[in-house]
PDB file of C-alpha atoms and ligand atoms in Angstrom:
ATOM      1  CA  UNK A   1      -4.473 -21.287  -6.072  1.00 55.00           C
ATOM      2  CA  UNK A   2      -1.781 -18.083  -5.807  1.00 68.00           C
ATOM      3  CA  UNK A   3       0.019 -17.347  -8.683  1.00 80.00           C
ATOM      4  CA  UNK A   4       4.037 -18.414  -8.280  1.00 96.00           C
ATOM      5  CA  UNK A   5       5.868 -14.737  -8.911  1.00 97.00           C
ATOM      6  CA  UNK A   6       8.061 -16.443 -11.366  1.00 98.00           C
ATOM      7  CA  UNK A   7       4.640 -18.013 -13.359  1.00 97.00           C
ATOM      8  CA  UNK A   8       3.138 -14.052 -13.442  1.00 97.00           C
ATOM      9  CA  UNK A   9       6.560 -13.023 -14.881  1.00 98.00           C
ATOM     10  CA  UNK A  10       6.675 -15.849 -17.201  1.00 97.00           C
ATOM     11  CA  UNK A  11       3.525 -15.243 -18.105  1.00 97.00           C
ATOM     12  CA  UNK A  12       3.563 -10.667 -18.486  1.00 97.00           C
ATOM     13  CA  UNK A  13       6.506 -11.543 -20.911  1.00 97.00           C
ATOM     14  CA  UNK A  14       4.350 -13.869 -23.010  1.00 97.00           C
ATOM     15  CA  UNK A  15       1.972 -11.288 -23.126  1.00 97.00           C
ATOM     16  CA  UNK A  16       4.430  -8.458 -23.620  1.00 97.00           C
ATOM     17  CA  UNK A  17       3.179  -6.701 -20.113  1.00 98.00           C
ATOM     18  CA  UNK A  18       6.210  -4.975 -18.532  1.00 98.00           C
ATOM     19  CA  UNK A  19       6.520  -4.613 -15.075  1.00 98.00           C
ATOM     20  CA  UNK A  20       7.708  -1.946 -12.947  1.00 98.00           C
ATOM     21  CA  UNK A  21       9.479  -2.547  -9.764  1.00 98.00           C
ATOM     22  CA  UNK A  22      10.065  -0.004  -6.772  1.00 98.00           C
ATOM     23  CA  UNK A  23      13.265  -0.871  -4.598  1.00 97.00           C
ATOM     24  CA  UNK A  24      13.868  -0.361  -0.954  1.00 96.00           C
ATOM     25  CA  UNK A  25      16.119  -0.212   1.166  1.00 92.00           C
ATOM     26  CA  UNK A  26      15.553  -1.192   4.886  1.00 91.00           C
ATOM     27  CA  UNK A  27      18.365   0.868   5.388  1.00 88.00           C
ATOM     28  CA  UNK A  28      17.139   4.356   4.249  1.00 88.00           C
ATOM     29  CA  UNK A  29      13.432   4.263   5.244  1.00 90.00           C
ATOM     30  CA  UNK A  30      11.378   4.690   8.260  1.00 92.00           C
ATOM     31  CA  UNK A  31       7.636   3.903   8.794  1.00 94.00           C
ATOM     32  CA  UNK A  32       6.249   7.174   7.621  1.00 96.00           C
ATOM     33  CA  UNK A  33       8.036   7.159   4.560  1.00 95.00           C
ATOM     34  CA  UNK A  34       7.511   3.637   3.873  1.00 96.00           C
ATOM     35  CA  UNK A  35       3.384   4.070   4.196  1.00 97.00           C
ATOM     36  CA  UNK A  36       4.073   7.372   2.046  1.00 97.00           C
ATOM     37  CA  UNK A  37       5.673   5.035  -0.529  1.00 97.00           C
ATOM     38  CA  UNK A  38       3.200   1.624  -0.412  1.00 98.00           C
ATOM     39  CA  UNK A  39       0.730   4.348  -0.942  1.00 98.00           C
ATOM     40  CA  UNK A  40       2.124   6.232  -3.563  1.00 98.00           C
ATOM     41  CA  UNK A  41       2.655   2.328  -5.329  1.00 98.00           C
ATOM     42  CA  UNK A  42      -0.254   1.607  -4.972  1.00 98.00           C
ATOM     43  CA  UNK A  43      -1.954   4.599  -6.656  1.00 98.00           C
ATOM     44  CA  UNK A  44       0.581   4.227  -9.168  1.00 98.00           C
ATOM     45  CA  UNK A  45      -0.288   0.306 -10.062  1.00 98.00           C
ATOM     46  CA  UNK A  46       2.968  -0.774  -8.696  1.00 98.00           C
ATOM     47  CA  UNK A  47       3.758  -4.460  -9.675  1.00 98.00           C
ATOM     48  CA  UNK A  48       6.760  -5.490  -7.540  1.00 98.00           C
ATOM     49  CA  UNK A  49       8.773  -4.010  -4.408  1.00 98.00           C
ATOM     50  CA  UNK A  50      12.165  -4.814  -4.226  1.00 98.00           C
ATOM     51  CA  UNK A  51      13.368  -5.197  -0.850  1.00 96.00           C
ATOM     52  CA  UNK A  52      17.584  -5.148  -0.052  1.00 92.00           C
ATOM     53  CA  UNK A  53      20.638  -3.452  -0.580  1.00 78.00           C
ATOM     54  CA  UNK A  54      24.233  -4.276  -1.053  1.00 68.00           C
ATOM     55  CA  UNK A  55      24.791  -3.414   2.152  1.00 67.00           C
ATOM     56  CA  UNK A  56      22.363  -3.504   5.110  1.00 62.00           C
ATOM     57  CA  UNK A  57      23.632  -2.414   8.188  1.00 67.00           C
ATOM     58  CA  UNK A  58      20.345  -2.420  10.547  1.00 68.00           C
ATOM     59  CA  UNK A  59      18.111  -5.257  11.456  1.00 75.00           C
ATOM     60  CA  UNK A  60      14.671  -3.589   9.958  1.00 86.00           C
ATOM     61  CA  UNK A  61      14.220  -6.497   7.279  1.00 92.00           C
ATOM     62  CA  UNK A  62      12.177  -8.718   9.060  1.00 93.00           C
ATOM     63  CA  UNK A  63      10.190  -5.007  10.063  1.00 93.00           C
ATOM     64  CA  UNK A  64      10.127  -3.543   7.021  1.00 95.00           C
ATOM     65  CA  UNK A  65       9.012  -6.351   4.877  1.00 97.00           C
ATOM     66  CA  UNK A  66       6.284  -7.083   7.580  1.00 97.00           C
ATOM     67  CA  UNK A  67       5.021  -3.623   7.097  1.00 97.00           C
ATOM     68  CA  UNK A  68       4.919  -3.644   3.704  1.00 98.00           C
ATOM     69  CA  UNK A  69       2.633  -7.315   3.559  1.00 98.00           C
ATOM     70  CA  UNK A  70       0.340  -6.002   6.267  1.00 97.00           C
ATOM     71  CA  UNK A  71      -0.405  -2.965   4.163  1.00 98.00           C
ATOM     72  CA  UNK A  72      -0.226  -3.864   0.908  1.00 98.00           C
ATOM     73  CA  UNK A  73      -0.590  -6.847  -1.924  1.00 97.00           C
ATOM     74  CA  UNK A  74       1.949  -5.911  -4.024  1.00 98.00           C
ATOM     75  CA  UNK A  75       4.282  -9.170  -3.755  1.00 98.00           C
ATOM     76  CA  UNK A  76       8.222  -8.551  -1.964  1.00 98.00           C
ATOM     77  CA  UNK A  77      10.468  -9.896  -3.926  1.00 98.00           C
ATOM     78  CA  UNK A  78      14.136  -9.768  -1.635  1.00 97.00           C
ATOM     79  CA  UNK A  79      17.111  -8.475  -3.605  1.00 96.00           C
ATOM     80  CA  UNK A  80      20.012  -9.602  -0.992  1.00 93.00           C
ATOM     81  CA  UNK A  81      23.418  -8.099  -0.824  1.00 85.00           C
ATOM     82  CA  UNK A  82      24.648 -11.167   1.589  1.00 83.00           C
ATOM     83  CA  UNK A  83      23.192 -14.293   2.713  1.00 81.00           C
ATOM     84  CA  UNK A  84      22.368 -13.033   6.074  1.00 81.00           C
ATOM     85  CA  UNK A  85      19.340 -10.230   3.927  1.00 89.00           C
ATOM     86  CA  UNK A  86      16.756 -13.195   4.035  1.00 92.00           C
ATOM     87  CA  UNK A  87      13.064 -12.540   5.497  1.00 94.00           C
ATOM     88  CA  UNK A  88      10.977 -15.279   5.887  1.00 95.00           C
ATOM     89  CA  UNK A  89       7.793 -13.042   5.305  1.00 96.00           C
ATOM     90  CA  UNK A  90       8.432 -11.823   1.984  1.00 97.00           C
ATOM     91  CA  UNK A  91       7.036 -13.665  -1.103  1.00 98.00           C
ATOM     92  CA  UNK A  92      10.303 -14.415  -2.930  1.00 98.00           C
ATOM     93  CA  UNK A  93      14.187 -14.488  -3.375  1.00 97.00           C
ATOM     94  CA  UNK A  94      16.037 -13.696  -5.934  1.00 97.00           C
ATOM     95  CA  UNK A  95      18.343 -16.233  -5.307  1.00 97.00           C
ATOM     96  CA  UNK A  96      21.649 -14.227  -7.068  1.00 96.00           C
ATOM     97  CA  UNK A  97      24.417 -15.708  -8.641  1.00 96.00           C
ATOM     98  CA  UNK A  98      26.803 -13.186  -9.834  1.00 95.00           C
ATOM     99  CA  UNK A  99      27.683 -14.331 -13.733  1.00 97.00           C
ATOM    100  CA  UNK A 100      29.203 -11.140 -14.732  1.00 96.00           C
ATOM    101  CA  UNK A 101      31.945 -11.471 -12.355  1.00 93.00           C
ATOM    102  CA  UNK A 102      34.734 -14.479 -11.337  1.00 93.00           C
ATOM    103  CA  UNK A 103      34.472 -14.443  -7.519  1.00 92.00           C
ATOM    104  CA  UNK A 104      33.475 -17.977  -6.788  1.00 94.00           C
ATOM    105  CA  UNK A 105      32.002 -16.849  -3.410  1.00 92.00           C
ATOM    106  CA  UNK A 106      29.283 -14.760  -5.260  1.00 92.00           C
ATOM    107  CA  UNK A 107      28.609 -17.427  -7.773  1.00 95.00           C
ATOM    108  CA  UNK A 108      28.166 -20.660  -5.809  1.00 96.00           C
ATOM    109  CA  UNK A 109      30.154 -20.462  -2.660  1.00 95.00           C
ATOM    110  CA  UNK A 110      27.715 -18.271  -0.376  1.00 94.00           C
ATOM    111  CA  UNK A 111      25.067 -20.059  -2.140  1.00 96.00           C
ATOM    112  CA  UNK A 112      26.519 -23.629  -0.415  1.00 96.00           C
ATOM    113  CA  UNK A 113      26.704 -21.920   3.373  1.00 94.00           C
ATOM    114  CA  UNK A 114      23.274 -20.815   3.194  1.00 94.00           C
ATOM    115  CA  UNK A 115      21.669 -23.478   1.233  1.00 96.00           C
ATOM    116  CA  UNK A 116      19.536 -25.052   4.253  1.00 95.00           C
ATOM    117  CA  UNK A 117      18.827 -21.547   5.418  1.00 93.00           C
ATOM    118  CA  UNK A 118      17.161 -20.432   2.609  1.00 95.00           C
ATOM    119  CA  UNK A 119      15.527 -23.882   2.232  1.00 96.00           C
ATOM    120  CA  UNK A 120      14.026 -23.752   5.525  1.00 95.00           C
ATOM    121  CA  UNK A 121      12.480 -19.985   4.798  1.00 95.00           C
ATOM    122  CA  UNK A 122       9.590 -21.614   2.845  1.00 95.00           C
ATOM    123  CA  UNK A 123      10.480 -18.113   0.148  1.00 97.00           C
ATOM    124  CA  UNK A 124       9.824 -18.618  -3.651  1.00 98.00           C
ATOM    125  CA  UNK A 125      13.363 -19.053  -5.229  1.00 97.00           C
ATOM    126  CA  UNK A 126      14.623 -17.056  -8.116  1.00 98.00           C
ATOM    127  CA  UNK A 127      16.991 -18.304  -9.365  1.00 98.00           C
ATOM    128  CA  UNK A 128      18.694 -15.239 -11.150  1.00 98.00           C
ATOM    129  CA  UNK A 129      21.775 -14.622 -13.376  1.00 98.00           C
ATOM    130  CA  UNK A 130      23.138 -11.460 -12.035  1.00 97.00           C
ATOM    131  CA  UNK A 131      25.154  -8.898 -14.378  1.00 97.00           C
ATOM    132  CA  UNK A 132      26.887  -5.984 -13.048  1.00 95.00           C
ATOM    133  CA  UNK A 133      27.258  -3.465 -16.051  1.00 96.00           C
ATOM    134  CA  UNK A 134      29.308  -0.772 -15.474  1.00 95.00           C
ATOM    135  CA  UNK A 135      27.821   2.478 -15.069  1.00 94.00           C
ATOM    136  CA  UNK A 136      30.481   5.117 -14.622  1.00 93.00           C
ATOM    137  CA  UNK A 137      31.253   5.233 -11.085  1.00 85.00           C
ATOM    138  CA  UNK A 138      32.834   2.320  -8.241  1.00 81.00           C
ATOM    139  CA  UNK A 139      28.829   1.467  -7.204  1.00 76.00           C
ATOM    140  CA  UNK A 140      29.015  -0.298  -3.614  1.00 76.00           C
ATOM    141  CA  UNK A 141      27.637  -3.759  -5.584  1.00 73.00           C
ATOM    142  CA  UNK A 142      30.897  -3.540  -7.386  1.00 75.00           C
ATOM    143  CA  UNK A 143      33.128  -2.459  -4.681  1.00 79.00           C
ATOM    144  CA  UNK A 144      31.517  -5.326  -2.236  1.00 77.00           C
ATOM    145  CA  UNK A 145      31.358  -8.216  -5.106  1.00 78.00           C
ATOM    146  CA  UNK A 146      35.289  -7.840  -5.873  1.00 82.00           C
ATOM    147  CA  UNK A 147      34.186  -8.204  -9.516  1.00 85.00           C
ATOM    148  CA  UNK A 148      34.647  -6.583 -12.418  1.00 90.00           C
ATOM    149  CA  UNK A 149      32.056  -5.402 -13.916  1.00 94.00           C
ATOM    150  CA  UNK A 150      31.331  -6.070 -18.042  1.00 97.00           C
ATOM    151  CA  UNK A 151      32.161  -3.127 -19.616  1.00 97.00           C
ATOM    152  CA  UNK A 152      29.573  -0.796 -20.508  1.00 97.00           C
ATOM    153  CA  UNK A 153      30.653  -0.837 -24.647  1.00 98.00           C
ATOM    154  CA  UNK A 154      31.077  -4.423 -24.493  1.00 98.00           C
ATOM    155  CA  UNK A 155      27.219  -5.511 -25.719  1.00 98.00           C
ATOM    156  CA  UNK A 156      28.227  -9.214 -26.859  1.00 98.00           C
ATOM    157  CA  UNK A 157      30.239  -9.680 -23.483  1.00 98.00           C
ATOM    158  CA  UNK A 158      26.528  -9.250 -22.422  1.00 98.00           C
ATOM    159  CA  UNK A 159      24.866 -11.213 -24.077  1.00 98.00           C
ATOM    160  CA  UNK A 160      26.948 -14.231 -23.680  1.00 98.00           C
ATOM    161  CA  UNK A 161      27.036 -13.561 -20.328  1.00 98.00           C
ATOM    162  CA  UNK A 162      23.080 -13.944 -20.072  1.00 98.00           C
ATOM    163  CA  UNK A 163      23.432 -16.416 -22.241  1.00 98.00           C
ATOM    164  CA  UNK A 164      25.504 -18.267 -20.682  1.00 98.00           C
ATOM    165  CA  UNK A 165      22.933 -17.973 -17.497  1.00 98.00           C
ATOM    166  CA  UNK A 166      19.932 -18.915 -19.291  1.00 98.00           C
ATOM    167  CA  UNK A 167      21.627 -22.288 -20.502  1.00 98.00           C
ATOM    168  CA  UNK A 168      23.051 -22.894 -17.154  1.00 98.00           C
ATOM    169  CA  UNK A 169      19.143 -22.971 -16.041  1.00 98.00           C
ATOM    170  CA  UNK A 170      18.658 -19.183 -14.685  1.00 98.00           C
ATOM    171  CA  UNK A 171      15.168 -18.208 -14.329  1.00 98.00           C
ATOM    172  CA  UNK A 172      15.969 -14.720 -14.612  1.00 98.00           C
ATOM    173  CA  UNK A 173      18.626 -12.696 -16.034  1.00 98.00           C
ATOM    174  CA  UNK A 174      18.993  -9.297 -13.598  1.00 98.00           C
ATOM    175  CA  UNK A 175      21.536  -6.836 -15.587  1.00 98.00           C
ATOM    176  CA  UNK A 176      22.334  -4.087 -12.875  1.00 96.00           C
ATOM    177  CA  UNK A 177      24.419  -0.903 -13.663  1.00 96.00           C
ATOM    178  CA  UNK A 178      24.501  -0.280  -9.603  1.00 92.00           C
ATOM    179  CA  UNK A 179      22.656   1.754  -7.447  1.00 90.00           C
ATOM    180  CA  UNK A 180      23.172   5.465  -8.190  1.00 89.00           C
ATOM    181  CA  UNK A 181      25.200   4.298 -11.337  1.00 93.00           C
ATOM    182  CA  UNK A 182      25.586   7.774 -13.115  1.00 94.00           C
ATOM    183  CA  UNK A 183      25.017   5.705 -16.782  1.00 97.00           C
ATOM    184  CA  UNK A 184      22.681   3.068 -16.964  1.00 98.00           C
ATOM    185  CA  UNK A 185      22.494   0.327 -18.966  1.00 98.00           C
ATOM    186  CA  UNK A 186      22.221   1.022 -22.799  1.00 98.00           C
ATOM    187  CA  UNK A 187      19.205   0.360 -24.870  1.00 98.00           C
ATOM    188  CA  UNK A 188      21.555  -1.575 -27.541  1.00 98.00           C
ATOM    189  CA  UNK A 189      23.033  -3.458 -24.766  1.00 99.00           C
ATOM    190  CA  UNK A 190      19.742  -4.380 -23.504  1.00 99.00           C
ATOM    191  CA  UNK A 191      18.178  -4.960 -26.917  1.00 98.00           C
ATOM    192  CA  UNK A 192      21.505  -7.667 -27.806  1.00 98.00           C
ATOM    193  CA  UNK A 193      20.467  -9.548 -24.025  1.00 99.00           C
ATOM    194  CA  UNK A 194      16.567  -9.121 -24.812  1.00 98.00           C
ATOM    195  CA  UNK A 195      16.927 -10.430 -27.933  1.00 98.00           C
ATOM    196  CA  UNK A 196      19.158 -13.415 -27.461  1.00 98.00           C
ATOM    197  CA  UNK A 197      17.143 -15.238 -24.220  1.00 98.00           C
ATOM    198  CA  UNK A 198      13.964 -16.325 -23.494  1.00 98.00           C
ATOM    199  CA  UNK A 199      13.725 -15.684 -19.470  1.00 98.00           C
ATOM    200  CA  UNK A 200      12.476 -12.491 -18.285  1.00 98.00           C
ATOM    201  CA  UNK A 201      15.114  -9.734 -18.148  1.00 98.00           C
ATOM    202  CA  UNK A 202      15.226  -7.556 -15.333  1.00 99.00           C
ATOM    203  CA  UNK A 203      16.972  -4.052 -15.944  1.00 98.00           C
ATOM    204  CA  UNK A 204      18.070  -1.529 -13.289  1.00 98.00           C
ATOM    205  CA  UNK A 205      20.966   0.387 -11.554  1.00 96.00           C
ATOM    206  CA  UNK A 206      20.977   4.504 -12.633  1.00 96.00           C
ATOM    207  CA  UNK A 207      17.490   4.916 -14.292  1.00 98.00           C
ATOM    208  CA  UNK A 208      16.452   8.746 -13.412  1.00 98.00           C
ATOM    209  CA  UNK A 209      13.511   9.943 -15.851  1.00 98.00           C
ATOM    210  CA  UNK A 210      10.234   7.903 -17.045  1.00 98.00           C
ATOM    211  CA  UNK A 211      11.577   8.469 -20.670  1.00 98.00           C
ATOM    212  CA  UNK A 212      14.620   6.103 -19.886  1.00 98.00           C
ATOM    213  CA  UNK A 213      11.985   3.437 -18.202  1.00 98.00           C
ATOM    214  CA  UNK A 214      10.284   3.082 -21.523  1.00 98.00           C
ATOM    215  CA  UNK A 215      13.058   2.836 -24.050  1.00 98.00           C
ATOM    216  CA  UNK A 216      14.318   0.024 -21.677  1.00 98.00           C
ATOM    217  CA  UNK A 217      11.405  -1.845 -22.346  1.00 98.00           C
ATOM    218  CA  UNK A 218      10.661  -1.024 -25.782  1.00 98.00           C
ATOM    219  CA  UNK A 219      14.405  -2.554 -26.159  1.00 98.00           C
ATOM    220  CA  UNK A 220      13.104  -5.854 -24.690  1.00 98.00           C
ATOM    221  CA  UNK A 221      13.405  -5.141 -20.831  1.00 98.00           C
ATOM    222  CA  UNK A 222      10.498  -7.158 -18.765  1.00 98.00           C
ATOM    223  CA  UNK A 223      11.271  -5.753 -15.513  1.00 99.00           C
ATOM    224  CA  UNK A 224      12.193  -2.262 -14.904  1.00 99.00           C
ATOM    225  CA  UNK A 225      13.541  -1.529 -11.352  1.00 98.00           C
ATOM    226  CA  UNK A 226      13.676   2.266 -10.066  1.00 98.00           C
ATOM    227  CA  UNK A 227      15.472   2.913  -6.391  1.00 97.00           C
ATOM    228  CA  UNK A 228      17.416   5.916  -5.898  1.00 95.00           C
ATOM    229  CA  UNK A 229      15.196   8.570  -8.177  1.00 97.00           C
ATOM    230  CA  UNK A 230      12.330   7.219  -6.016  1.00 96.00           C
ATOM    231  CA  UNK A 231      13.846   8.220  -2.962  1.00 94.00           C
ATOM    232  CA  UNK A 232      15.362  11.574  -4.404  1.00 95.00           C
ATOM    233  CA  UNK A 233      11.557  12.738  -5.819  1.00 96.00           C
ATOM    234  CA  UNK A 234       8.480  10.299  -4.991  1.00 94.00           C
ATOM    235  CA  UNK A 235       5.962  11.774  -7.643  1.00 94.00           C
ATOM    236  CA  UNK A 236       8.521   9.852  -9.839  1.00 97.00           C
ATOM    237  CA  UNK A 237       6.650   6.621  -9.057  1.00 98.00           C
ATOM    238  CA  UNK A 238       3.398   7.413 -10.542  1.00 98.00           C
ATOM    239  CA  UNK A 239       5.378   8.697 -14.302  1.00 98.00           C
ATOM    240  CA  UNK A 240       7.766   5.744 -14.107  1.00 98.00           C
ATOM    241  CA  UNK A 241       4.979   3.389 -13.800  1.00 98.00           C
ATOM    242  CA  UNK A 242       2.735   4.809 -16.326  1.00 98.00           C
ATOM    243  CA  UNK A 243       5.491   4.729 -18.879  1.00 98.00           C
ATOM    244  CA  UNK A 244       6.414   1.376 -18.132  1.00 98.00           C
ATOM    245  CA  UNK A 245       2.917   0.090 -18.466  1.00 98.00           C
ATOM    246  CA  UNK A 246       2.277   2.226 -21.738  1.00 98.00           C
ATOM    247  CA  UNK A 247       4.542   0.526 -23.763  1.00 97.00           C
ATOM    248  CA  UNK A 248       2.759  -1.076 -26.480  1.00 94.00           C
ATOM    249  CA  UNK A 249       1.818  -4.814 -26.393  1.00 86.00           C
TER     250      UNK A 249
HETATM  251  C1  LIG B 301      20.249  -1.229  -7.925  1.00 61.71           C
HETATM  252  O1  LIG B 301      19.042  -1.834  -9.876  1.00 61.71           O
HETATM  253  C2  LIG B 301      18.944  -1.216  -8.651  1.00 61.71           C
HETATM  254  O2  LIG B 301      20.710  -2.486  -7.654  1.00 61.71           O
HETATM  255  C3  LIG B 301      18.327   0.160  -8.701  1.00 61.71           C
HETATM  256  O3  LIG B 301      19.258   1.158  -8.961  1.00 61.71           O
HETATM  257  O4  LIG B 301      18.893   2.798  -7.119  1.00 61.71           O
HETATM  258  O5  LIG B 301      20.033   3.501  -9.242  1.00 61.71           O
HETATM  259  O6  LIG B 301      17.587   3.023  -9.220  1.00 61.71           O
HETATM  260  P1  LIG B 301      18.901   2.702  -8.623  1.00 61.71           P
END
């Protein structure tokens, strides 16, 4: 039998095997760049793609993630910005609450319209505990969520944030500093999160060079999620993999 997504990433952080995730947005890709890119993961031992955005404006989900499944195993994982992001051929959902912030539509409210919608997609739910950190700049997640985010300085806000998730029965903890974010997350605030729950931890939002992949991880990140220095220099995905998957066991 297939392996759930959620037992493999139960399972890499038993094992202390850190994953490296490549994100896409429907938005910003065509066809040739997306076979450029499921090429260039696969070369580079990709483990996850990412598929959403905070905001997606065309209808190339259903397209995109179909492309992707025909040419590829490497298991889509969708990372929705709204309820209406859902594709029934991807492998999984990260099914988002938004802990970090205290707009009841983003942490249960959306959740109730689209409960028998997301049901009915037959998808592997996520359930995920999602922390916007702030990374130095208004990122659209931010702007969109009408939610503060947890200040960047503010490591045991953090961590009882996640937490607080875990407890609450959160599969996953997702700590985002945005897309773009021009600081991401620190290693100390990562390392207080890492070190306080037992789910994997997902880190991403801002993360530009391989060297920043793999202090993430060595500070207790499982999942390390790269979109827009991808998209700004490709070759990245080969060096952000390998240092992700050369941290020591
Ligand atoms: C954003 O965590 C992701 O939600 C990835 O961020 O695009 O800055 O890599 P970047």
């Amino acid at each position: 039998m297939k392996m759930t997504i959620y037992k493999s990433l139960e399972q890499r952080k038993k094992q202390g095997v850190k994953s490296f995730a490549v994100l896409i947005d429907p938005d910003k890709i065509n066809t040739p760049l997306l076979d450029e890119l499921i090429e260039l993961s696969l070369t580079a031992r990709v483990d996850y793609f990412l598929v959403g955005g905070s905001l997606v404006i065309s209808n190339h989900l259903d397209e995109c993630v179909q492309h992707i499944k025909k040419s590829c195993t490497i298991p889509v994982i969708l990372f929705p910005g709204s309820p209406s992001q859902i594709s029934k051929y991807a492998d999984g959902l990260l099914y988002l609450s938004l802990i970090s912030g205290r707009n009841p539509e983003l942490l249960i409210g959306q959740h109730v319209v689209s409960a028998p919608f997301v049901k009915q997609s037959g998808l592997e739910i996520l359930s995920t505990g999602y922390m916007v950190i702030d990374g130095g700049a208004p990122t659209t997640v931010s702007y969109i969520s009408n939610a503060s985010p947890v200040p960047a300085d503010k490591n045991e806000i953090a961590m009882c944030t996640a937490l607080a998730g875990e407890m609450l029965g959160m599969k996953l903890i997702y700590m985002d500093a945005g897309s773009g974010a021009k600081r991401p997350i620190t290693e100390s605030m990562i390392k207080i999160v890492a070190d306080h729950i037992e789910v994997p931890l997902i880190v991403g939002g801002g993360i530009a060079n391989p060297e920043k992949a793999y202090l993430n991880c060595k500070a207790g990140a499982d999942v390390i999620v790269v979109g827009n220095a991808i998209e700004k220099d490709e070759s990245l995905i080969k060096e952000m993999s390998d240092a992700v998957h050369s941290v020591p066991i």
